[in-house]
Short mmCIF file of C-alpha atoms and ligand atoms in Angstrom, two decimals:
data_model
loop_
_atom_site.label_atom_id
_atom_site.label_comp_id
_atom_site.label_asym_id
_atom_site.label_seq_id
_atom_site.Cartn_x
_atom_site.Cartn_y
_atom_site.Cartn_z
CA MET A 1 0.01 -0.04 0.02
CA GLU A 2 1.33 3.45 -0.84
CA GLN A 3 2.26 5.52 2.15
CA PRO A 4 1.16 9.18 2.23
CA GLN A 5 3.99 11.69 2.44
CA ILE A 6 2.05 14.69 3.47
CA ARG A 7 1.09 15.09 7.08
CA THR A 8 -2.63 15.74 7.93
CA LYS A 9 -3.53 17.60 11.10
CA ILE A 10 -5.86 15.77 13.43
CA SER A 11 -8.32 18.69 13.32
CA GLU A 12 -8.95 17.73 9.75
CA LEU A 13 -9.56 14.10 10.42
CA VAL A 14 -11.83 13.98 13.45
CA TYR A 15 -14.86 15.21 11.56
CA SER A 16 -13.83 13.65 8.28
CA ASP A 17 -15.61 10.96 6.32
CA ALA A 18 -12.78 10.06 3.95
CA PHE A 19 -13.11 6.52 5.00
CA GLY A 20 -10.85 4.04 3.37
CA GLN A 21 -8.19 6.73 2.49
CA ASN A 22 -4.60 6.61 3.94
CA PHE A 23 -3.30 9.54 6.13
CA LEU A 24 -0.04 10.36 7.83
CA VAL A 25 -0.54 11.94 11.22
CA LYS A 26 2.07 13.23 13.76
CA GLY A 27 1.58 14.05 17.41
CA TRP A 28 2.05 13.14 21.10
CA VAL A 29 0.51 10.13 22.75
CA ARG A 30 -2.11 11.02 25.31
CA THR A 31 -2.87 7.52 26.43
CA LYS A 32 -2.31 3.90 25.37
CA ARG A 33 -4.62 1.10 26.35
CA GLY A 34 -5.54 -2.26 24.86
CA ASN A 35 -4.64 -6.05 25.28
CA LYS A 36 -2.48 -8.63 23.79
CA HIS A 37 -4.06 -8.26 20.32
CA VAL A 38 -4.74 -4.67 19.81
CA ALA A 39 -3.48 -1.31 21.12
CA PHE A 40 -5.55 1.87 21.17
CA ILE A 41 -3.47 5.01 21.06
CA ALA A 42 -5.03 8.44 21.69
CA LEU A 43 -2.92 10.80 19.64
CA ASN A 44 -3.05 14.58 19.95
CA ASP A 45 -1.14 17.12 17.84
CA GLY A 46 -2.36 20.33 19.34
CA SER A 47 -4.48 21.29 16.34
CA CYS A 48 -7.74 20.69 18.25
CA ILE A 49 -9.00 19.47 21.56
CA HIS A 50 -9.75 16.06 20.16
CA ASN A 51 -7.53 13.02 20.10
CA LEU A 52 -7.43 10.76 17.16
CA GLN A 53 -7.85 7.10 18.11
CA VAL A 54 -5.13 5.01 16.45
CA VAL A 55 -5.76 1.32 16.46
CA ALA A 56 -2.61 -0.87 16.07
CA ASP A 57 -2.67 -4.69 15.52
CA VAL A 58 -0.17 -5.80 18.09
CA ALA A 59 1.04 -8.75 15.98
CA ALA A 60 1.91 -6.43 13.08
CA PHE A 61 4.39 -4.28 15.05
CA ASP A 62 7.75 -4.56 16.64
CA GLU A 63 7.20 -5.32 20.39
CA GLU A 64 9.85 -2.90 21.61
CA LEU A 65 8.44 -0.12 19.40
CA LEU A 66 4.98 -0.57 20.87
CA ARG A 67 6.36 -0.68 24.35
CA ASN A 68 7.96 2.76 23.86
CA VAL A 69 4.70 4.19 22.62
CA THR A 70 3.78 5.54 25.90
CA THR A 71 1.97 8.68 27.33
CA GLY A 72 3.99 11.70 26.16
CA ALA A 73 5.95 10.00 23.39
CA CYS A 74 5.96 11.61 19.96
CA VAL A 75 5.11 9.42 16.94
CA ALA A 76 4.27 9.51 13.32
CA VAL A 77 1.52 7.08 12.20
CA CYS A 78 0.36 6.04 8.79
CA GLY A 79 -2.95 4.35 8.53
CA LYS A 80 -6.47 4.01 7.03
CA LEU A 81 -9.23 6.08 8.23
CA VAL A 82 -12.30 3.99 9.24
CA PRO A 83 -15.51 4.74 11.11
CA SER A 84 -14.90 3.93 14.74
CA GLN A 85 -16.60 0.90 16.35
CA GLY A 86 -16.01 2.35 19.85
CA GLN A 87 -17.55 5.06 21.86
CA GLY A 88 -16.31 8.67 22.13
CA GLN A 89 -15.09 9.20 18.60
CA SER A 90 -16.54 8.75 15.15
CA VAL A 91 -13.34 7.90 13.25
CA GLU A 92 -10.17 5.92 13.97
CA LEU A 93 -6.97 5.32 12.11
CA GLN A 94 -5.92 1.68 11.53
CA ALA A 95 -2.21 1.94 11.81
CA THR A 96 -0.06 0.44 9.02
CA SER A 97 3.29 1.95 10.25
CA ILE A 98 4.44 3.77 13.40
CA TYR A 99 7.59 5.74 13.57
CA LEU A 100 8.86 6.86 17.05
CA TYR A 101 10.21 10.39 17.12
CA GLY A 102 10.86 10.65 20.82
CA LYS A 103 10.29 8.52 23.84
CA ALA A 104 8.83 9.72 27.20
CA ASP A 105 10.05 7.58 30.08
CA PRO A 106 6.93 6.69 32.03
CA ASP A 107 8.97 6.82 35.32
CA VAL A 108 9.65 10.44 35.02
CA TYR A 109 7.29 12.06 32.51
CA PRO A 110 5.18 14.18 34.81
CA LEU A 111 1.93 14.13 32.83
CA GLN A 112 0.97 10.54 33.29
CA LYS A 113 -2.56 10.70 34.53
CA LYS A 114 -5.42 12.97 33.73
CA GLY A 115 -6.91 15.54 36.14
CA HIS A 116 -3.70 17.24 37.41
CA SER A 117 -4.55 20.28 39.58
CA LEU A 118 -3.95 23.65 38.08
CA GLU A 119 -1.55 24.53 40.85
CA PHE A 120 0.61 21.45 39.96
CA LEU A 121 0.46 22.38 36.26
CA ARG A 122 1.79 25.87 37.13
CA GLU A 123 4.89 24.21 38.39
CA ILE A 124 5.49 22.47 35.10
CA ALA A 125 4.59 25.43 32.84
CA HIS A 126 7.03 24.09 30.34
CA LEU A 127 4.88 20.97 29.79
CA ARG A 128 1.33 22.13 30.66
CA PRO A 129 0.61 23.18 26.97
CA ARG A 130 0.52 19.41 26.39
CA THR A 131 -2.65 19.08 28.47
CA GLN A 132 -6.10 19.25 27.10
CA THR A 133 -6.87 22.22 29.36
CA PHE A 134 -3.90 24.31 28.27
CA GLY A 135 -4.23 23.30 24.68
CA ALA A 136 -7.84 24.69 24.79
CA ILE A 137 -6.75 27.89 26.60
CA LEU A 138 -3.88 28.55 24.30
CA ARG A 139 -6.01 28.08 21.15
CA ILE A 140 -8.61 30.31 22.54
CA ARG A 141 -5.86 32.90 23.33
CA HIS A 142 -4.67 32.76 19.75
CA ALA A 143 -8.23 33.15 18.41
CA MET A 144 -8.85 36.10 20.60
CA ALA A 145 -5.59 37.86 19.47
CA PHE A 146 -6.54 37.23 15.88
CA ALA A 147 -10.14 38.49 16.49
CA ILE A 148 -8.71 41.72 18.05
CA HIS A 149 -6.64 42.48 14.92
CA LYS A 150 -9.64 41.59 12.78
CA TYR A 151 -11.95 43.86 14.59
CA PHE A 152 -9.78 46.95 14.41
CA ASN A 153 -8.65 46.20 10.88
CA ASP A 154 -12.30 45.89 9.85
CA HIS A 155 -13.09 49.14 11.63
CA GLY A 156 -10.24 51.24 9.99
CA PHE A 157 -7.91 51.28 12.93
CA PHE A 158 -4.17 51.15 12.37
CA TYR A 159 -1.92 48.86 14.54
CA LEU A 160 0.73 51.19 16.14
CA HIS A 161 3.80 49.70 17.68
CA THR A 162 4.53 51.67 20.80
CA PRO A 163 7.80 51.31 22.69
CA ILE A 164 8.51 48.69 25.22
CA ILE A 165 11.35 50.71 26.72
CA THR A 166 10.48 54.19 27.82
CA ALA A 167 12.15 57.08 29.65
CA SER A 168 8.89 58.77 30.72
CA ASP A 169 7.27 57.82 33.92
CA CYS A 170 4.10 59.90 33.55
CA GLU A 171 1.25 57.42 33.17
CA GLY A 172 0.99 56.83 36.93
CA ALA A 173 -0.54 53.37 36.14
CA GLY A 174 1.88 51.53 38.46
CA ALA A 175 5.34 50.85 39.62
CA MET A 176 7.92 50.35 36.93
CA PHE A 177 10.72 47.89 36.13
CA GLN A 178 13.92 49.75 35.52
CA VAL A 179 16.01 48.92 32.47
CA THR A 180 19.75 49.46 32.89
CA THR A 181 23.13 48.26 31.79
CA LEU A 182 24.93 49.90 34.68
CA ASN A 183 26.87 47.62 37.01
CA LEU A 184 24.51 47.37 39.88
CA SER A 185 27.19 46.47 42.42
CA GLU A 186 29.37 49.46 41.45
CA PRO A 187 27.32 51.96 39.51
CA PRO A 188 28.98 55.19 38.39
CA ARG A 189 28.25 58.13 40.63
CA THR A 190 28.04 61.92 40.19
CA GLU A 191 30.04 64.18 42.43
CA SER A 192 27.19 64.48 44.84
CA GLY A 193 27.15 60.66 45.16
CA GLU A 194 23.96 59.79 43.08
CA VAL A 195 23.81 57.21 40.53
CA ASP A 196 25.12 58.87 37.30
CA TYR A 197 22.51 57.85 34.73
CA ALA A 198 24.23 60.02 32.11
CA GLN A 199 26.49 57.01 31.87
CA ASP A 200 23.61 54.49 31.44
CA PHE A 201 22.67 53.07 28.13
CA PHE A 202 20.09 55.67 27.22
CA GLY A 203 21.80 58.52 29.04
CA LYS A 204 18.92 58.67 31.57
CA PRO A 205 16.87 56.28 33.67
CA ALA A 206 14.63 53.98 31.57
CA ASN A 207 11.90 51.63 32.35
CA LEU A 208 9.65 48.98 30.85
CA THR A 209 6.31 50.51 29.73
CA VAL A 210 3.22 50.33 31.94
CA SER A 211 1.02 51.33 28.94
CA GLY A 212 1.36 52.34 25.37
CA GLN A 213 -1.32 55.10 25.69
CA LEU A 214 0.68 58.26 25.80
CA GLU A 215 2.45 57.34 22.51
CA GLY A 216 -0.90 55.96 21.24
CA GLU A 217 -2.33 59.29 21.56
CA LEU A 218 0.34 60.72 19.29
CA GLY A 219 -0.74 58.15 16.72
CA ALA A 220 -4.43 58.81 17.01
CA MET A 221 -3.80 62.53 16.41
CA ALA A 222 -2.09 61.73 13.11
CA LEU A 223 -3.80 58.56 11.83
CA GLY A 224 -7.23 59.19 13.32
CA ALA A 225 -7.70 55.75 14.97
CA ILE A 226 -4.99 53.42 16.18
CA TYR A 227 -4.60 50.56 18.52
CA THR A 228 -1.68 49.02 20.38
CA PHE A 229 -1.42 45.39 21.35
CA GLY A 230 1.65 44.58 23.29
CA PRO A 231 3.14 43.53 26.52
CA THR A 232 3.04 45.92 29.48
CA PHE A 233 4.86 45.59 32.73
CA ARG A 234 3.91 46.49 36.39
CA ALA A 235 6.18 46.02 39.32
CA GLU A 236 3.39 46.07 41.93
CA ASN A 237 3.67 43.50 44.54
CA SER A 238 0.13 42.35 44.12
CA ASN A 239 -0.19 38.64 44.33
CA THR A 240 -3.87 38.22 43.24
CA PRO A 241 -5.68 35.95 40.78
CA ARG A 242 -6.20 39.01 38.57
CA HIS A 243 -2.77 40.62 38.41
CA LEU A 244 0.42 39.79 36.38
CA SER A 245 3.71 41.55 36.35
CA GLU A 246 3.87 41.15 32.60
CA PHE A 247 0.56 41.23 30.77
CA TRP A 248 -0.66 42.12 27.36
CA MET A 249 -2.91 45.10 26.76
CA ILE A 250 -4.93 46.34 23.84
CA GLU A 251 -5.22 50.11 23.67
CA PRO A 252 -7.34 51.77 20.94
CA GLU A 253 -7.09 55.56 20.74
CA MET A 254 -9.47 57.61 18.56
CA ALA A 255 -9.44 61.20 17.48
CA PHE A 256 -12.84 62.97 17.59
CA TYR A 257 -14.29 60.36 20.07
CA GLU A 258 -16.02 61.62 23.21
CA ILE A 259 -16.73 59.50 26.21
CA GLN A 260 -20.02 58.18 24.76
CA ASP A 261 -18.35 57.06 21.61
CA ASN A 262 -15.65 55.47 23.71
CA MET A 263 -18.17 53.40 25.74
CA ASP A 264 -20.02 52.42 22.53
CA LEU A 265 -16.72 51.14 20.96
CA ALA A 266 -15.79 49.21 24.15
CA GLU A 267 -19.08 47.49 24.37
CA ASP A 268 -19.21 46.68 20.66
CA PHE A 269 -15.57 45.38 20.68
CA LEU A 270 -16.10 43.10 23.72
CA LYS A 271 -19.32 41.71 22.28
CA PHE A 272 -17.53 41.02 18.98
CA LEU A 273 -14.77 39.14 20.73
CA ILE A 274 -17.18 37.04 22.78
CA ALA A 275 -19.32 36.25 19.68
CA TYR A 276 -15.99 35.33 17.83
CA ALA A 277 -15.08 32.89 20.57
CA LEU A 278 -18.49 31.28 20.60
CA GLU A 279 -18.37 30.83 16.86
CA HIS A 280 -14.76 29.77 16.36
CA CYS A 281 -13.73 28.09 19.62
CA ALA A 282 -16.84 25.94 20.27
CA ASP A 283 -15.05 22.63 20.94
CA ASP A 284 -12.47 24.19 23.31
CA LEU A 285 -15.20 26.10 25.15
CA ALA A 286 -17.26 22.99 25.45
CA PHE A 287 -14.35 21.17 27.02
CA LEU A 288 -13.66 23.97 29.57
CA GLU A 289 -17.37 24.18 30.35
CA LYS A 290 -17.54 20.47 30.98
CA MET A 291 -14.35 20.38 33.11
CA TYR A 292 -14.37 23.69 34.96
CA ASP A 293 -17.30 25.98 34.67
CA ALA A 294 -20.79 24.64 33.85
CA GLU A 295 -22.10 28.25 33.28
CA LEU A 296 -19.43 29.33 30.91
CA THR A 297 -21.35 29.60 27.64
CA ASP A 298 -24.38 30.90 29.36
CA ARG A 299 -22.39 33.64 30.83
CA LEU A 300 -20.78 34.51 27.45
CA ARG A 301 -24.18 34.57 25.78
CA PHE A 302 -25.65 36.69 28.54
CA VAL A 303 -23.07 39.41 28.03
CA LEU A 304 -23.62 39.25 24.31
CA ASP A 305 -27.44 39.61 24.62
CA ASN A 306 -27.60 42.45 27.17
CA ARG A 307 -26.79 46.16 27.00
CA PHE A 308 -24.17 47.12 29.47
CA VAL A 309 -25.50 49.29 32.26
CA ARG A 310 -23.94 52.79 32.32
CA LEU A 311 -23.87 54.93 35.47
CA SER A 312 -21.58 57.40 37.18
CA TYR A 313 -19.14 56.47 39.85
CA THR A 314 -21.16 58.67 42.24
CA GLU A 315 -24.41 56.71 41.51
CA GLY A 316 -22.40 53.41 41.98
CA VAL A 317 -21.16 54.50 45.33
CA GLU A 318 -24.65 55.46 46.39
CA ILE A 319 -25.96 51.99 45.41
CA LEU A 320 -23.03 50.42 47.44
CA LEU A 321 -23.75 52.63 50.50
CA ARG A 322 -27.49 51.81 50.32
CA SER A 323 -26.85 48.09 49.84
CA GLY A 324 -26.25 47.25 53.45
CA ALA A 325 -23.62 44.69 52.25
CA LYS A 326 -20.59 44.07 54.35
CA PHE A 327 -17.30 44.90 52.52
CA GLU A 328 -13.77 44.28 53.63
CA PHE A 329 -13.06 47.96 52.56
CA PRO A 330 -15.89 50.19 53.65
CA VAL A 331 -17.23 52.38 50.84
CA SER A 332 -16.96 56.14 50.71
CA TRP A 333 -17.03 58.74 47.96
CA GLY A 334 -13.53 59.31 46.71
CA MET A 335 -12.11 55.90 47.29
CA ASP A 336 -10.78 53.74 44.57
CA LEU A 337 -13.26 50.92 44.21
CA GLN A 338 -12.01 47.39 45.18
CA SER A 339 -12.88 44.29 43.20
CA GLU A 340 -15.47 43.28 45.88
CA HIS A 341 -17.39 46.64 45.19
CA GLU A 342 -17.12 46.25 41.48
CA ARG A 343 -18.39 42.75 41.69
CA TYR A 344 -21.19 43.69 43.98
CA LEU A 345 -22.53 46.09 41.43
CA VAL A 346 -22.21 43.63 38.52
CA GLU A 347 -23.09 40.34 40.17
CA GLN A 348 -25.49 41.30 42.97
CA HIS A 349 -27.12 44.61 42.03
CA PHE A 350 -27.32 44.88 38.23
CA ARG A 351 -26.51 41.25 37.29
CA CYS A 352 -25.09 42.65 34.07
CA PRO A 353 -21.81 44.20 32.82
CA VAL A 354 -21.51 47.84 34.07
CA ILE A 355 -19.66 50.84 32.72
CA LEU A 356 -18.91 53.33 35.52
CA THR A 357 -17.92 56.84 34.45
CA ASP A 358 -16.98 60.22 35.88
CA TYR A 359 -14.68 59.14 38.70
CA PRO A 360 -13.04 61.48 41.25
CA LYS A 361 -10.06 63.07 39.62
CA GLU A 362 -7.79 62.27 42.56
CA ILE A 363 -7.85 58.65 41.91
CA LYS A 364 -7.40 58.78 38.17
CA ALA A 365 -4.64 59.72 35.87
CA PHE A 366 -3.55 63.34 34.99
CA TYR A 367 -4.58 63.05 31.31
CA MET A 368 -8.34 62.51 31.84
CA LYS A 369 -10.71 65.17 30.66
CA GLN A 370 -11.97 67.17 33.59
CA ASN A 371 -15.65 67.68 34.13
CA THR A 372 -17.07 71.13 34.85
CA ASP A 373 -17.95 70.08 38.46
CA GLY A 374 -14.29 70.48 39.27
CA LYS A 375 -14.27 67.19 41.15
CA THR A 376 -14.58 64.36 38.51
CA VAL A 377 -12.99 63.32 35.27
CA ARG A 378 -14.45 61.63 32.16
CA ALA A 379 -13.08 58.18 33.09
CA MET A 380 -14.80 54.90 32.25
CA ASP A 381 -14.18 51.53 33.65
CA VAL A 382 -16.02 48.40 32.24
CA LEU A 383 -16.74 45.96 34.95
CA PHE A 384 -17.48 42.34 34.24
CA PRO A 385 -18.93 39.39 36.24
CA LYS A 386 -16.35 37.29 38.09
CA ILE A 387 -13.58 39.76 36.80
CA GLY A 388 -14.34 43.19 38.12
CA GLU A 389 -12.45 45.80 35.95
CA ILE A 390 -11.74 44.46 32.50
CA ILE A 391 -11.32 47.80 30.68
CA GLY A 392 -10.07 51.13 31.97
CA GLY A 393 -10.27 54.23 29.75
CA SER A 394 -11.26 57.87 29.38
CA GLN A 395 -11.83 60.88 27.19
CA ARG A 396 -8.51 62.78 27.27
CA GLU A 397 -7.94 66.34 28.35
CA GLU A 398 -7.41 68.25 25.05
CA ASP A 399 -7.17 71.71 26.43
CA LEU A 400 -3.34 72.62 26.87
CA GLU A 401 -3.91 75.01 29.75
CA VAL A 402 -6.19 72.75 31.66
CA LEU A 403 -3.77 69.82 31.19
CA GLN A 404 -0.72 71.81 32.11
CA ARG A 405 -2.52 73.02 35.32
CA ARG A 406 -3.17 69.43 36.25
CA VAL A 407 0.34 68.44 35.52
CA GLU A 408 1.61 71.11 37.85
CA GLU A 409 -0.97 70.27 40.57
CA LEU A 410 0.36 66.71 40.54
CA ASP A 411 3.93 67.81 40.41
CA LEU A 412 4.61 65.76 37.30
CA PRO A 413 7.93 66.34 35.48
CA GLN A 414 6.76 68.66 32.63
CA LYS A 415 10.02 68.69 30.87
CA ASP A 416 9.64 64.95 30.30
CA LEU A 417 6.18 65.53 28.98
CA TRP A 418 6.95 68.17 26.33
CA TRP A 419 6.31 65.77 23.43
CA TYR A 420 2.90 64.75 24.89
CA LEU A 421 1.85 68.34 25.53
CA ASP A 422 2.75 69.13 21.93
CA THR A 423 -0.41 67.22 20.81
CA ARG A 424 -2.44 69.82 22.62
CA ARG A 425 -0.27 72.67 21.34
CA PHE A 426 -0.55 71.78 17.64
CA GLY A 427 -3.96 70.79 16.23
CA SER A 428 -5.54 69.55 19.36
CA ALA A 429 -8.95 67.80 19.22
CA PRO A 430 -11.27 65.72 21.47
CA HIS A 431 -9.96 62.20 21.63
CA SER A 432 -10.51 59.17 23.78
CA GLY A 433 -9.27 55.59 24.25
CA PHE A 434 -9.14 52.68 26.65
CA GLY A 435 -7.05 49.72 27.66
CA LEU A 436 -8.38 46.06 27.71
CA GLY A 437 -6.23 43.67 29.76
CA PHE A 438 -5.82 40.69 27.42
CA GLU A 439 -5.50 38.19 30.20
CA ARG A 440 -8.59 39.59 32.00
CA LEU A 441 -10.53 39.08 28.75
CA LEU A 442 -9.20 35.51 28.55
CA LEU A 443 -10.24 34.87 32.22
CA PHE A 444 -13.76 35.77 31.23
CA VAL A 445 -13.88 33.83 27.90
CA THR A 446 -12.28 30.70 29.35
CA GLY A 447 -13.92 30.72 32.78
CA MET A 448 -10.54 30.19 34.36
CA VAL A 449 -10.25 31.91 37.82
CA ASN A 450 -6.53 32.42 38.10
CA ILE A 451 -4.80 34.79 35.59
CA ARG A 452 -1.65 32.60 35.79
CA ASP A 453 -3.60 30.06 33.86
CA VAL A 454 -4.45 32.06 30.73
CA ILE A 455 -0.88 33.18 29.76
CA PRO A 456 1.71 30.53 28.68
CA PHE A 457 4.53 31.84 30.91
CA PRO A 458 3.18 33.93 33.85
CA ARG A 459 5.35 36.54 35.51
CA THR A 460 4.34 37.28 39.06
CA PRO A 461 6.30 38.46 42.15
CA LYS A 462 9.13 35.92 42.83
CA ASN A 463 8.14 33.93 39.71
CA ALA A 464 9.88 34.18 36.33
CA ASP A 465 11.20 30.57 36.09
CA PHE A 466 10.02 29.46 32.75
O1 4AD B 1 -6.75 50.63 33.97
P1 4AD B 1 -5.33 50.64 33.51
O2 4AD B 1 -4.25 50.82 34.37
O3 4AD B 1 -5.35 51.65 32.29
C1 4AD B 1 -4.29 52.11 31.52
O4 4AD B 1 -3.19 51.71 31.66
C2 4AD B 1 -4.62 53.08 30.50
N1 4AD B 1 -3.44 53.72 30.01
C3 4AD B 1 -5.48 52.48 29.36
C4 4AD B 1 -5.83 53.46 28.33
O5 4AD B 1 -6.74 54.24 28.58
N2 4AD B 1 -5.33 53.34 27.13
O6 4AD B 1 -5.13 49.25 32.76
C5 4AD B 1 -6.08 48.84 31.72
C6 4AD B 1 -6.50 47.37 31.88
C7 4AD B 1 -7.24 47.14 33.19
O7 4AD B 1 -8.59 47.43 33.04
C8 4AD B 1 -7.02 45.63 33.26
O8 4AD B 1 -7.89 44.89 32.50
C9 4AD B 1 -5.54 45.44 32.74
O9 4AD B 1 -5.36 46.59 31.93
N3 4AD B 1 -4.53 45.39 33.86
C10 4AD B 1 -4.04 44.27 34.28
N4 4AD B 1 -4.15 42.99 33.87
C11 4AD B 1 -3.30 42.05 34.40
N5 4AD B 1 -2.43 42.41 35.46
C12 4AD B 1 -2.27 43.65 35.89
N6 4AD B 1 -1.42 43.94 36.89
C13 4AD B 1 -3.08 44.65 35.35
N7 4AD B 1 -3.24 46.00 35.46
C14 4AD B 1 -4.14 46.42 34.66
MG1 MG B 2 -7.70 50.92 35.81
#
């Protein structure tokens, strides 16, 4: 019989009806079971959640070869596709040849059984992509990244690459990681004894970016509508299930958008992404729903089918004060809302995604457009069930004088901001934007509860091993 030369992905076979034809597949063994006469090998190649059942007639194969086909081993199999007699799959491959690429010693390969805890899998982040769970999550992650580019491309936004290394510390979004080539045990010093950054690589202190927004605004004020999609870094010591030290953020920025337009875009964008996941990741979502979160697709559909409730921070605080609910952090006007407050509004009160606007200016960044009440700014946070804040954004202050006054009030280094202030000096216009935390989105879409489980290699305080 002629052997096929071209490899076929398992995703193309599991729903195929090309019975009687020969195929070549390559992948990793999930399990092998059987008896003296026949071996059943569940093979997965990462292309989809499903395994291909390979059936091998024991007598037809070298004994040692079959002995080495164990969980985790990598093999190539040629065989004939036939309808499956067994339960759990509709097709199987009757093996005519098996080639062993790489063994996986059963005594030491860590992924022997099914049902490892997520905590255990975090300790073997180098191998966890081989599990069904992480295969599903990583495919969904890919699909969401693709959908984000598709959405913006279809809506006339341009992808702007903002810098990872920055010398401005103005965003105020969080503590920064310093980037330096100075010898830390013996840095050069000025006469007054301070570290002499003039001798550092960039001639001044530099950091990893906490957000691409400020540069994104420059792009919007030239190209009209841009988005960034890149890694951002925050050196906060927050060890929570919703914070990473390195996470990916999507930041659209639009000229001529006011806060209402910004909210409309955020809602439409999130709904597009969720609809995309439901349409294109159905098998992976079904697996996660079965294994981890029985309400997953209901929750996704619910968000899709309902308008997000919009109200001001002040109204939100009033609801929380009137609620009589016990919070770890008592509520008062002016405070930064905690996740428990956000989730109360979303999960208990409105039972719906919420967009809170017009926050006290003291708890928001300097660039947000000030309202005429003198107390609040045109901020908007989108709050989601089980997540809390998924998006943070605002209309930006476009008035040079008002912005400069705020910069002075907050004692920010004006000289470092000259390039940013220039957008207000030359051809200023109303503009708005927001930032979506990519991993927060993935928490929502996958139903996972720990943000370390929706990024391949999580970076958190004291953890950058893999
Ligand atoms: O609210 P943030 O800090 O907003 C900004 O950085 C603005 N410059 C965005 C803009 O207007 N262009 O962050 C935006 C989002 C949050 O809503 C959250 O989803 C996510 O980024 N985020 C984090 N995700 C994971 N780990 C962290 N430590 C995060 N901090 C923020
Ligand atoms: Mg925020």
